[in-house]
Short mmCIF file of C-alpha atoms in Angstrom, two decimals:
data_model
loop_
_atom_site.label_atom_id
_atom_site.label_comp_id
_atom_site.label_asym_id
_atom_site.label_seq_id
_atom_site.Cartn_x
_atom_site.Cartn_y
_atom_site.Cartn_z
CA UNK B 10 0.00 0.00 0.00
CA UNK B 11 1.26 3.75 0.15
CA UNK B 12 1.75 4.17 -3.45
CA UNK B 13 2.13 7.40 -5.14
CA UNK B 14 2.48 8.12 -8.46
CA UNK B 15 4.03 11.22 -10.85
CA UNK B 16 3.18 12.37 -14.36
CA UNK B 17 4.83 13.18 -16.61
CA UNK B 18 8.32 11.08 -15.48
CA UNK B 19 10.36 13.65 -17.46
CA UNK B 20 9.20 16.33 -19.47
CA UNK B 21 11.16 19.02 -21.71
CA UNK B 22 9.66 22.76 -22.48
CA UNK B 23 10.62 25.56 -24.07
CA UNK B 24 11.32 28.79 -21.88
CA UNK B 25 8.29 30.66 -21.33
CA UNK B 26 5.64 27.95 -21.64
CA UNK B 27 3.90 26.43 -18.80
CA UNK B 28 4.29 22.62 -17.43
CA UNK B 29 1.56 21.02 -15.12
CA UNK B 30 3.01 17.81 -12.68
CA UNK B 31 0.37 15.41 -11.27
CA UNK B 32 0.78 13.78 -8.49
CA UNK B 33 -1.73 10.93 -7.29
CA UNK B 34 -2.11 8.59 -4.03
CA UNK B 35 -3.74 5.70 -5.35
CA UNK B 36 -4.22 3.73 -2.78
CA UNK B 37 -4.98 6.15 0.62
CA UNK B 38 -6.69 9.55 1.23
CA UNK B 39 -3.76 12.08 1.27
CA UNK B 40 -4.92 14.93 3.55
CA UNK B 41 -1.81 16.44 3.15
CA UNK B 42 0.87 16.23 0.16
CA UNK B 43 4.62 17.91 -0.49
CA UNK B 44 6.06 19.09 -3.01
CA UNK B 45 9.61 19.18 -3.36
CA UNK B 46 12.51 20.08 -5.69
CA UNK B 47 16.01 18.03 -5.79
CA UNK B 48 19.24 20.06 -7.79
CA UNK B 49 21.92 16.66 -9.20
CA UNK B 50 23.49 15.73 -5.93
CA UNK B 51 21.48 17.59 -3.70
CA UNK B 52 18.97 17.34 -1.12
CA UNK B 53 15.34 17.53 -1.37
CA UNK B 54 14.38 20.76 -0.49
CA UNK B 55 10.52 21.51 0.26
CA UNK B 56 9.32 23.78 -1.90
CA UNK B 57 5.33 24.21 -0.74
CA UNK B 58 3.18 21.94 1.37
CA UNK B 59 -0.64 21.27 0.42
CA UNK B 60 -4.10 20.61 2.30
CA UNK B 61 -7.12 19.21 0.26
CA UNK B 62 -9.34 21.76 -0.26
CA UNK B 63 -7.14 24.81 0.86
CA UNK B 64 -3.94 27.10 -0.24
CA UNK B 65 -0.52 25.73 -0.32
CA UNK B 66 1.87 27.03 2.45
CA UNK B 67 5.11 28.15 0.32
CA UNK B 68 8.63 27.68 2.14
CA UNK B 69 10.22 30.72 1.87
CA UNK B 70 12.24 31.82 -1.15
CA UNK B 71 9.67 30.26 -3.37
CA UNK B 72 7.53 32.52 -5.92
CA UNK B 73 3.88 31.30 -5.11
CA UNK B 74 3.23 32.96 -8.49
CA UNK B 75 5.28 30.70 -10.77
CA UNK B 76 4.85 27.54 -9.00
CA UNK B 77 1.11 27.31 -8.58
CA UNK B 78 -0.07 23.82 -6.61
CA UNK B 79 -3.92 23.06 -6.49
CA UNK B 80 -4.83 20.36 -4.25
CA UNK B 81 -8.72 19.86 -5.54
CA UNK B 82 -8.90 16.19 -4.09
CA UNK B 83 -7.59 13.52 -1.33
CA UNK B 84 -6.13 12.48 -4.30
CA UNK B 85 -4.49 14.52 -6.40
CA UNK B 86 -1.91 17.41 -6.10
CA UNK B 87 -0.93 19.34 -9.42
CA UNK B 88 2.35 21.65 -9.61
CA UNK B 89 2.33 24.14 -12.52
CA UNK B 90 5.46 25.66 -13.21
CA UNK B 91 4.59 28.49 -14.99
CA UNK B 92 6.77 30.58 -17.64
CA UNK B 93 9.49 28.26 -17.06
CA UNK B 94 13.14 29.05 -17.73
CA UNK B 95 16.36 27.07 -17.63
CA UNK B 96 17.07 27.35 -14.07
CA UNK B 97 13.58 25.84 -12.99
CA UNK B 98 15.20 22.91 -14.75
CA UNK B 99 15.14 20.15 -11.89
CA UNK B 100 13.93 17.07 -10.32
CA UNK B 101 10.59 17.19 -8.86
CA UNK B 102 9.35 14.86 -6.31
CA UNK B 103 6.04 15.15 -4.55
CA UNK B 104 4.81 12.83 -1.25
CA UNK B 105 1.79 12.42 0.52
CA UNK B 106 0.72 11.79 4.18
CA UNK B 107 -2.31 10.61 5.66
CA UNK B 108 -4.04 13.47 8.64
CA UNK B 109 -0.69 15.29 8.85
CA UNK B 110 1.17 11.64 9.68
CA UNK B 111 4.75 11.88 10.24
CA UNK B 112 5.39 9.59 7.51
CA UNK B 113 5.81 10.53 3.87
CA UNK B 114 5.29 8.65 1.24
CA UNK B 115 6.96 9.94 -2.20
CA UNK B 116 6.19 9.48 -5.50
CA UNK B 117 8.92 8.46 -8.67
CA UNK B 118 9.48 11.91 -9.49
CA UNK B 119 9.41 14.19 -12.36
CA UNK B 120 12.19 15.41 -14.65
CA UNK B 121 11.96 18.83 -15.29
CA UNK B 122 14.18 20.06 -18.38
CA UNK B 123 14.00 23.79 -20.15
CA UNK B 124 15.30 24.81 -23.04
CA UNK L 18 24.67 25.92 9.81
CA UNK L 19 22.28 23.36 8.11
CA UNK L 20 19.60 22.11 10.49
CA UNK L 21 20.58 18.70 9.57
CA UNK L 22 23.93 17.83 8.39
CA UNK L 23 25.24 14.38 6.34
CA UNK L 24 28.28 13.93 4.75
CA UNK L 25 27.54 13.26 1.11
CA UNK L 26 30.57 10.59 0.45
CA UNK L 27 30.96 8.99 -1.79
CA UNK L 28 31.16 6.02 0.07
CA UNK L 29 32.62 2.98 -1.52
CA UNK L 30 32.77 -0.85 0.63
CA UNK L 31 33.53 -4.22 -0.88
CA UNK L 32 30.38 -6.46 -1.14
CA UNK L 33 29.81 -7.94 2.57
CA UNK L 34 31.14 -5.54 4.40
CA UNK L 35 29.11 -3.19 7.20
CA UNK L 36 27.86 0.10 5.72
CA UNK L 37 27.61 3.22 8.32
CA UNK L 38 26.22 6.36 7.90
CA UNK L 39 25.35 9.39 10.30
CA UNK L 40 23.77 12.35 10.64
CA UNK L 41 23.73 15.13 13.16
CA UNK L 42 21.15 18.03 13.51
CA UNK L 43 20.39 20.97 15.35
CA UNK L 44 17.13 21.57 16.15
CA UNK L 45 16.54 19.42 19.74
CA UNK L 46 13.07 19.56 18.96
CA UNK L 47 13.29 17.21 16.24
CA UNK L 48 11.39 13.92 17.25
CA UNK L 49 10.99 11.52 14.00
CA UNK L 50 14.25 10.32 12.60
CA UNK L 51 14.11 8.79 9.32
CA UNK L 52 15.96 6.55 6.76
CA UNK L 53 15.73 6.81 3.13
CA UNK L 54 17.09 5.06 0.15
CA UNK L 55 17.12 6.82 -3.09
CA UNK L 56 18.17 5.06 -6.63
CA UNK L 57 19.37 7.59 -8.88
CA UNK L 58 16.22 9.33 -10.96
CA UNK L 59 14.06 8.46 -8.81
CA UNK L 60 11.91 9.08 -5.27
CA UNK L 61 13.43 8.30 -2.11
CA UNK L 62 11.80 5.08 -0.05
CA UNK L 63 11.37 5.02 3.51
CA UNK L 64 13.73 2.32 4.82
CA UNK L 65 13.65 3.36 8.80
CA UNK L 66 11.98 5.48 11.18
CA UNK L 67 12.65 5.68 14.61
CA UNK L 68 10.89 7.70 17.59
CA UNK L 69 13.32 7.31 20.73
CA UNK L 70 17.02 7.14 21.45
CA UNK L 71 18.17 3.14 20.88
CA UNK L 72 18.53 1.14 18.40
CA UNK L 73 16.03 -0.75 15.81
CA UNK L 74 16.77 -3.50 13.85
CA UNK L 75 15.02 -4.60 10.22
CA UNK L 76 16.76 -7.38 8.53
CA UNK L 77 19.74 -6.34 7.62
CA UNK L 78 19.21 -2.62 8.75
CA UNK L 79 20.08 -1.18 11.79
CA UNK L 80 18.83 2.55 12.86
CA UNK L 81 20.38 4.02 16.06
CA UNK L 82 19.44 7.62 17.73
CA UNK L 83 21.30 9.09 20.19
CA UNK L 84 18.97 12.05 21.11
CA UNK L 85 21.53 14.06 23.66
CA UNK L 86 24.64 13.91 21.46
CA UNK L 87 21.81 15.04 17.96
CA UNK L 88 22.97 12.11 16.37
CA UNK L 89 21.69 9.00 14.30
CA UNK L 90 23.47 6.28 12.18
CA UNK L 91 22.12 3.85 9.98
CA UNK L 92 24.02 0.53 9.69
CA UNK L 93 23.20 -2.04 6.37
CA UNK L 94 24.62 -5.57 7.57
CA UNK L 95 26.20 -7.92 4.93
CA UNK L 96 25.93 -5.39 2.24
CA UNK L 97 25.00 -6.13 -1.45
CA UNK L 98 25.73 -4.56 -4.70
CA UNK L 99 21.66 -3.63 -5.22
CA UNK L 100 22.09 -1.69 -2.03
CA UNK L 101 24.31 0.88 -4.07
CA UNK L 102 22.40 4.32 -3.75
CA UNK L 103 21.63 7.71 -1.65
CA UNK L 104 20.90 7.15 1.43
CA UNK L 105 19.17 10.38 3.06
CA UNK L 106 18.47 10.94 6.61
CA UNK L 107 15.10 13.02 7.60
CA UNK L 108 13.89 14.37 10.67
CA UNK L 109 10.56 16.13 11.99
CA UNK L 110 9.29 18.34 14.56
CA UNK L 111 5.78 18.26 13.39
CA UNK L 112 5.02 17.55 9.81
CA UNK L 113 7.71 18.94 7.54
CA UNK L 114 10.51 17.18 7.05
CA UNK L 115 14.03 18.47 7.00
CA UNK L 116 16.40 16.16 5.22
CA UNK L 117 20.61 15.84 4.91
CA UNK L 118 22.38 16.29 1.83
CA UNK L 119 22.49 12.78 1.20
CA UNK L 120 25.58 9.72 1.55
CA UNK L 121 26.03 7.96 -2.19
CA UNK L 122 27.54 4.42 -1.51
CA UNK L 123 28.54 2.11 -3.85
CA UNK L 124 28.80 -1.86 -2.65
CA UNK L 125 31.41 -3.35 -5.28
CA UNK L 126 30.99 -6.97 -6.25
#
């Protein structure tokens, strides 16, 4: 159980357009889910958490603006990156957590890449 | 200072041999420690999480917290070549959670 999925698994833009990242708990109710942004040979870094139903709380340092998260169901979590540009190129990785649980459970990840 | 801080390696053992890894942190009023495993392009996978000071055991795995010193280890027994990877610690006060940069090891055959 616990599984979380990601789509696209990689996806290349041009700079300036707009790129939407789903991310899905197929198997639980995710009350709460995380989305996060890993640089090669880095750390994940949180870049904005989600509640069903309500705004996403952005970590500081992170334009609410140009990474827009809508978290319409227990399910699903979307990430738009919007009027991307090379330096939003990155790995994305989104989890999810059941009533604010301690434990996270992440999806595959999303390969971000702008030309 | 980094709230949580991991050396990233790289770390490389023969096959067989005992892999150890640490982290220390900060923040005292971190109270979930965490294990995870990440294979390169992808998500990381929870491998341990631990609540108190001591040690827990899972097959091969051990996870030990030392709460006064702010400092856990992670020990892989009898290590294999498919447990080549990241391994990232993780750590919570409520919700969020604050990771290290990350160990790479590499088990060679």
């Amino acid at each position: 159980g616990a599984v979380v999925s990601q789509h696209p698994s990689w996806v290349i833009c041009k700079s300036g357009t707009s790129v939407k990242i789903e991310c899905r708990s197929l198997d639980f109710q995710a009350t709460t889910m995380f989305w996060y942004r890993q640089f090669p040979k880095q750390s994940l870094m949180l870049m904005a958490t989600s509640n069903e139903g309500s705004k996403a709380t952005y970590e500081q340092g992170v334009e609410k603006d140009k990474f827009l998260i809508n978290h319409a169901s227990l399910t699903l979590s979307t990430l738009t990156v919007t009027s991307a540009h090379p330096e939003d190129s990155s790995f994305y990785i989104c989890s999810a957590s059941h009533d604010r649980d301690y434990e996270q459970y992440f999806g595959p990840g999303t390969r971000l890449t702008v030309t | 200072q980094k709230e949580v801080e991991q050396d990233p390696g790289p770390l490389s053992v023969p096959e067989g041999a005992i892999v150890s890894l640490n982290c220390t942190y900060s923040n005292s009023a971190f109270q979930y420690f965490m294990w995870y495993r990440q294979y390169s392009r992808k998500g990381p996978e929870l491998l341990m999480y631990t609540y108190s000071s001591g040690n827990k055991e899972d097959g091969r795995f051990t996870a030990q917290v030392d709460k006064s010193s702010k400092y856990i280890s992670l020990f892989i027994r009898d290590s294999q070549p498919s447990d080549s990877a990241t391994y990232l610690c993780a750590m919570t006060a409520d919700y969020k959670l604050s990771f290290g940069a990350g160990t790479t090891v590499t088990v060679r055959a």
